[in-house]
Coordinates of C-alpha atoms in Angstrom, one line a residue:
X1 CA 0.1 0.1 0.0
X2 CA 1.4 3.3 -0.9
X3 CA 1.0 6.4 0.9
X4 CA -0.4 9.6 -0.4
X5 CA 2.4 12.2 -1.1
X6 CA 2.4 14.9 1.1
X7 CA 3.3 18.7 0.1
X8 CA 6.4 20.1 1.5
X9 CA 6.1 22.3 4.3
X10 CA 7.8 25.5 4.7
X11 CA 8.5 28.0 7.6
X12 CA 5.8 30.4 6.6
X13 CA 3.3 27.7 6.7
X14 CA 4.3 26.9 10.1
X15 CA 3.7 30.7 11.3
X16 CA 7.0 32.3 10.8
X17 CA 7.4 35.0 8.1
X18 CA 11.0 35.9 7.5
X19 CA 10.0 38.5 4.8
X20 CA 8.3 40.2 7.8
X21 CA 11.0 40.3 9.6
X22 CA 13.2 41.8 7.0
X23 CA 10.5 44.5 6.4
X24 CA 10.8 45.3 9.8
X25 CA 14.2 45.6 9.6
X26 CA 14.0 48.1 6.9
X27 CA 11.4 50.1 8.5
X28 CA 13.4 50.5 11.5
X29 CA 16.6 51.4 10.2
X30 CA 16.1 55.1 9.8
X31 CA 15.2 55.1 13.5
X32 CA 18.2 53.0 14.7
X33 CA 20.3 55.7 13.0
X34 CA 18.8 58.3 14.8
X35 CA 20.1 57.1 18.1
X36 CA 23.9 57.2 16.9
X37 CA 26.5 59.0 19.3
X38 CA 30.4 58.8 20.0
X39 CA 31.4 55.5 20.1
X40 CA 28.3 54.0 18.1
X41 CA 28.1 54.8 14.6
X42 CA 27.5 51.4 12.8
X43 CA 24.3 50.0 11.0
X44 CA 21.6 47.3 12.3
X45 CA 22.0 43.9 10.4
X46 CA 25.7 42.7 11.6
X47 CA 25.5 39.5 14.1
X48 CA 26.6 41.8 17.4
X49 CA 26.5 45.4 17.9
X50 CA 29.6 47.2 18.5
X51 CA 30.7 49.9 21.0
X52 CA 34.0 51.9 21.5
X53 CA 34.9 53.2 24.8
X54 CA 38.0 55.3 23.6
X55 CA 35.7 57.2 21.0
X56 CA 33.1 57.9 23.7
X57 CA 35.6 59.5 25.7
X58 CA 36.4 57.2 28.8
X59 CA 39.8 56.7 30.3
X60 CA 39.5 53.9 32.8
X61 CA 35.8 53.0 32.8
X62 CA 33.7 50.4 35.0
X63 CA 31.2 49.3 33.1
X64 CA 27.5 48.9 34.5
X65 CA 25.0 46.6 33.0
X66 CA 21.0 46.4 33.6
X67 CA 18.3 44.5 31.8
X68 CA 14.4 44.8 32.4
X69 CA 11.1 44.5 30.7
X70 CA 7.7 46.5 31.3
X71 CA 5.5 43.9 32.9
X72 CA 2.2 43.6 32.0
X73 CA 2.0 47.1 31.1
X74 CA 2.5 45.7 27.7
X75 CA -1.0 44.1 27.7
X76 CA -2.6 47.6 28.2
X77 CA -0.6 48.7 25.0
X78 CA -1.8 45.7 22.8
X79 CA -5.3 45.6 23.9
X80 CA -5.5 49.5 23.3
X81 CA -3.5 49.3 19.9
X82 CA -0.9 51.9 21.5
X83 CA 2.0 51.0 20.3
X84 CA 4.3 54.0 20.2
X85 CA 5.3 54.8 23.7
X86 CA 5.8 51.4 25.3
X87 CA 9.4 51.3 23.8
X88 CA 10.2 54.4 25.9
X89 CA 9.1 52.6 29.1
X90 CA 11.7 50.0 28.0
X91 CA 14.5 52.1 27.9
X92 CA 13.8 54.0 30.8
X93 CA 13.6 50.8 33.3
X94 CA 17.0 49.7 32.0
X95 CA 18.6 53.4 31.9
X96 CA 17.3 54.7 35.1
X97 CA 19.0 51.6 36.8
X98 CA 22.6 52.4 35.2
X99 CA 22.2 56.0 36.4
X100 CA 21.7 55.7 40.0
X101 CA 25.0 53.9 40.0
X102 CA 26.6 57.1 38.8
X103 CA 27.2 55.8 35.0
X104 CA 26.1 56.9 31.7
X105 CA 24.2 54.6 29.3
X106 CA 26.0 53.9 26.3
X107 CA 24.3 51.5 24.3
X108 CA 21.0 49.5 24.3
X109 CA 19.5 46.2 23.0
X110 CA 16.0 45.1 22.6
X111 CA 14.2 41.7 22.4
X112 CA 10.5 41.8 20.8
X113 CA 8.9 38.7 20.8
X114 CA 5.6 37.8 19.3
X115 CA 3.0 35.4 17.8
X116 CA 2.9 36.7 14.4
X117 CA 4.8 39.3 13.2
X118 CA 3.3 43.0 12.1
X119 CA 6.1 44.9 10.6
X120 CA 4.1 48.1 11.3
X121 CA 3.3 47.2 14.9
X122 CA 6.9 46.4 15.5
X123 CA 8.3 49.3 13.8
X124 CA 5.8 51.4 16.5
X125 CA 7.2 49.8 19.3
X126 CA 10.7 50.3 18.1
X127 CA 10.0 53.8 17.5
X128 CA 9.4 54.4 21.1
X129 CA 12.8 52.3 21.8
X130 CA 14.7 54.8 19.6
X131 CA 13.3 57.6 21.3
X132 CA 13.9 56.6 24.5
X133 CA 17.3 56.0 23.5
X134 CA 17.8 59.4 22.1
X135 CA 16.6 61.1 25.2
X136 CA 18.9 58.9 27.3
X137 CA 21.9 59.7 25.0
X138 CA 22.4 56.0 24.4
X139 CA 22.5 54.2 21.1
X140 CA 20.4 51.1 19.8
X141 CA 23.2 49.1 18.3
X142 CA 21.1 46.1 17.8
X143 CA 18.4 43.8 18.9
X144 CA 16.1 40.5 18.3
X145 CA 12.6 39.9 16.5
X146 CA 10.8 36.7 17.4
X147 CA 7.9 35.4 15.6
X148 CA 6.9 32.9 18.0
X149 CA 3.2 30.9 17.0
X150 CA 2.0 28.9 19.5
X151 CA 3.7 30.6 22.2
X152 CA 2.2 34.0 22.1
X153 CA -1.3 34.8 20.7
X154 CA -1.0 36.1 17.0
X155 CA -1.0 39.9 18.1
X156 CA 0.7 39.2 21.5
X157 CA 3.9 40.4 22.0
X158 CA 6.4 41.1 25.0
X159 CA 9.7 43.1 25.2
X160 CA 13.0 42.7 27.2
X161 CA 15.7 45.5 27.0
X162 CA 19.5 45.4 27.7
X163 CA 21.8 48.3 28.6
X164 CA 25.6 49.1 29.1
X165 CA 26.9 52.2 30.4
X166 CA 30.1 53.3 32.2
X167 CA 31.6 55.3 34.9
X168 CA 35.3 56.5 35.4
X169 CA 36.6 54.1 37.9
X170 CA 36.1 56.1 41.6
X171 CA 33.1 57.9 40.2
X172 CA 30.6 55.4 40.8
X173 CA 27.4 55.7 43.2
X174 CA 26.5 54.8 46.0
X175 CA 29.5 56.7 47.8
X176 CA 30.7 55.9 51.2
X177 CA 29.7 57.8 54.1
X178 CA 26.0 57.9 54.4
X179 CA 25.0 59.0 57.8
X180 CA 22.2 59.4 60.2
X181 CA 21.0 63.1 59.4
X182 CA 21.6 62.8 55.7
X183 CA 18.7 64.2 53.6
X184 CA 16.4 62.5 51.5
X185 CA 15.2 63.9 48.2
X186 CA 12.3 62.7 45.9
X187 CA 12.3 63.6 42.3
X188 CA 8.7 63.4 40.9
X189 CA 7.7 60.6 38.5
X190 CA 5.6 61.2 35.6
X191 CA 2.7 58.8 37.0
X192 CA 2.6 54.9 37.2
X193 CA 5.9 54.1 35.4
X194 CA 6.1 50.6 34.8
X195 CA 5.2 48.7 38.0
X196 CA 2.0 47.5 39.4
X197 CA 0.1 46.9 36.2
X198 CA -1.0 43.5 37.2
X199 CA -2.9 45.1 40.0
X200 CA -3.8 48.3 37.9
X201 CA -5.8 45.9 35.5
X202 CA -7.7 44.2 38.1
X203 CA -8.6 47.5 39.2
X204 CA -9.8 48.8 35.8
X205 CA -11.6 45.7 35.6
X206 CA -13.6 46.3 38.9
X207 CA -14.2 49.9 37.7
X208 CA -15.9 48.4 34.4
X209 CA -14.5 50.9 32.4
X210 CA -13.1 50.5 28.4
X211 CA -9.7 51.7 27.6
X212 CA -11.2 54.2 25.3
X213 CA -13.2 55.9 28.0
X214 CA -12.2 58.8 29.5
X215 CA -9.7 58.3 32.4
X216 CA -11.7 59.2 35.6
X217 CA -8.3 61.1 37.3
X218 CA -7.5 63.0 33.8
X219 CA -10.6 63.1 31.7
X220 CA -8.4 64.8 28.6
X221 CA -7.3 61.5 27.9
X222 CA -8.5 58.0 27.3
X223 CA -7.8 55.7 30.2
X224 CA -5.5 53.5 28.1
X225 CA -3.5 57.0 27.1
X226 CA -2.8 58.1 30.6
X227 CA -2.2 54.9 32.1
X228 CA 0.6 54.4 29.2
X229 CA 2.2 57.4 30.1
X230 CA 5.9 56.7 29.6
X231 CA 8.1 56.3 32.5
X232 CA 10.5 59.3 33.0
X233 CA 14.0 59.3 31.8
X234 CA 15.9 60.9 34.6
X235 CA 19.5 60.1 32.8
X236 CA 20.7 63.2 31.4
X237 CA 19.5 65.9 34.1
X238 CA 20.8 63.5 36.9
X239 CA 24.4 63.0 35.4
X240 CA 24.3 66.7 35.1
X241 CA 23.3 67.5 38.6
X242 CA 25.8 64.8 39.7
X243 CA 28.8 66.8 38.0
X244 CA 27.8 69.6 39.6
X245 CA 27.3 68.8 43.1
X246 CA 29.2 65.8 44.5
X247 CA 27.0 66.1 47.5
X248 CA 25.1 63.4 46.0
X249 CA 25.8 60.2 47.5
X250 CA 23.3 57.7 46.6
X251 CA 20.2 57.3 44.4
X252 CA 17.5 54.7 44.6
X253 CA 15.1 53.9 41.5
X254 CA 11.7 53.6 42.7
X255 CA 10.3 50.6 41.0
X256 CA 9.0 47.1 41.7
X257 CA 8.8 47.0 45.8
X258 CA 8.4 50.7 45.8
X259 CA 9.3 52.7 48.6
X260 CA 9.4 49.9 51.3
X261 CA 11.8 47.6 49.0
X262 CA 13.9 49.9 46.8
X263 CA 15.1 52.4 49.6
X264 CA 16.9 50.4 51.7
X265 CA 19.0 49.1 48.5
X266 CA 21.8 51.5 48.9
X267 CA 21.8 51.7 52.9
X268 CA 24.6 50.2 54.9
X269 CA 22.7 47.9 57.3
X270 CA 23.1 50.2 60.2
X271 CA 20.6 52.7 58.7
X272 CA 17.4 53.3 57.9
X273 CA 14.9 55.8 56.0
X274 CA 12.5 58.1 58.2
X275 CA 10.0 59.2 55.3
X276 CA 7.2 61.8 56.0
X277 CA 4.2 60.7 53.4
X278 CA 2.8 64.2 54.0
X279 CA 5.7 65.7 52.2
X280 CA 4.2 65.1 48.7
X281 CA 1.5 65.0 46.8
X282 CA 0.8 61.7 44.5
X283 CA -0.9 62.5 41.3
X284 CA -4.5 61.7 40.9
X285 CA -4.1 58.6 39.3
X286 CA -2.8 56.8 42.6
X287 CA -5.8 58.2 44.3
X288 CA -8.0 57.0 42.0
X289 CA -6.2 53.3 42.2
X290 CA -6.2 53.3 45.7
X291 CA -10.3 54.4 46.0
X292 CA -11.5 52.1 43.2
X293 CA -9.4 49.1 44.4
X294 CA -9.8 49.8 48.0
X295 CA -6.1 49.7 48.1
X296 CA -4.5 50.6 51.4
X297 CA -1.5 53.0 52.1
X298 CA 1.1 50.3 53.2
X299 CA 0.0 48.3 49.8
X300 CA 0.8 51.3 47.9
X301 CA 3.8 52.2 49.2
X302 CA 5.3 48.7 48.1
X303 CA 3.7 48.4 44.9
X304 CA 3.8 52.1 43.3
X305 CA 6.0 55.3 43.2
X306 CA 3.1 57.1 44.4
X307 CA 4.7 60.0 42.4
X308 CA 8.4 60.0 43.3
X309 CA 10.3 57.7 40.8
X310 CA 13.7 58.6 41.7
X311 CA 15.3 59.2 45.4
X312 CA 18.6 61.0 46.0
X313 CA 20.2 60.5 49.3
X314 CA 22.2 63.8 50.0
X315 CA 25.3 64.7 52.8
X316 CA 23.2 66.7 55.5
X317 CA 25.5 69.5 55.5
X318 CA 25.3 70.2 51.7
X319 CA 21.4 69.2 51.5
X320 CA 20.5 72.9 50.1
X321 CA 23.4 72.8 47.6
X322 CA 22.3 69.5 46.3
X323 CA 18.5 70.5 46.2
X324 CA 19.8 73.4 44.2
X325 CA 21.6 71.3 41.6
X326 CA 18.5 69.0 41.0
X327 CA 16.4 71.7 40.7
X328 CA 18.6 73.4 37.9
X329 CA 18.1 70.6 35.8
X330 CA 14.7 70.5 36.2
X331 CA 14.4 67.8 38.6
X332 CA 11.9 69.7 41.1
X333 CA 13.4 67.9 44.2
X334 CA 11.1 67.3 47.2
X335 CA 12.7 67.1 50.9
X336 CA 11.1 63.3 52.0
X337 CA 13.1 62.6 55.2
X338 CA 16.1 61.7 56.4
X339 CA 18.2 58.7 57.1
X340 CA 18.1 57.5 60.8
X341 CA 19.5 54.5 62.8
X342 CA 18.1 51.1 61.7
X343 CA 15.6 50.2 64.6
X344 CA 14.3 46.7 63.1
X345 CA 12.5 48.8 60.3
X346 CA 14.6 49.7 57.5
X347 CA 11.7 52.3 56.0
X348 CA 10.0 54.1 58.9
X349 CA 6.5 56.3 57.6
X350 CA 5.2 59.1 59.2
X351 CA 2.3 61.4 58.3
X352 CA -0.7 61.0 55.9
X353 CA -0.2 59.9 52.2
X354 CA -2.3 62.6 50.2
X355 CA -4.3 60.1 48.3

């Protein structure tokens, strides 16, 4: 008995379109080219990205690397079909982690995975990545696009980012010498940034609102647009402030874990932070989330940035000088509290959060 001949299968029939990938590369080529900087002036398409530290002006550099994603904030971008800002978040989540070490971000690589590649959507995402790189002063020197049918739904995608920066040896943060009485300055966020979105989406579900409905806390924009406000990029202004004022001893990026988990990361074990919750007013989105979701203050402080995306630890005797340096670069510092002795809790809060 002879078997019926079967027609040969192709990669495209399996769900992977190489031509779509090539088309996306051509779409993003000018976007990538716009991120060039000293040390990186090559074209994408090679097997690896190159960076010349000497051409970037470094003499004895220490490299600092970071990688991150945007969590389930990407789900809102997909469902609302607003794809052009999520790449800014991707860059910001990585390079903000680099600048807290006193380092300058130099280059970035992105990873875009999807069930079925739509070159137009992919290019919109990379448009945001490129915009974030330009704002942070780092070059987009490469990346990877992966089409994975069966693992992701057709129009679903996920992102990962990888950044490398450098600082001259001896210039890294945190610096030794933090002590009781040193000042804690908060730098305002642009909103939610890219943390807590699994809780955000549950709260939106409870509210019954669609992504296209007007945001209750910002009626001039849709709910999706307001929640997708990109993560603030602190890199260039912070580097200027650090160069102008060596009183900045340490920085903390307020991401997942909020104030409670992130502030102690840069402190010696014997020190803690006394935080005055009444010193700042969170933007309206945080009040709406707390009220609609019935989220308590402790949960808010450990899940969200509550309006403070970065914290600077400053020598007490030079607090005013450091605050001026941060204000001069547009970071609008807010005095949140001070460093105290560790009495068991690494972050001690007092006052009332103005939700």
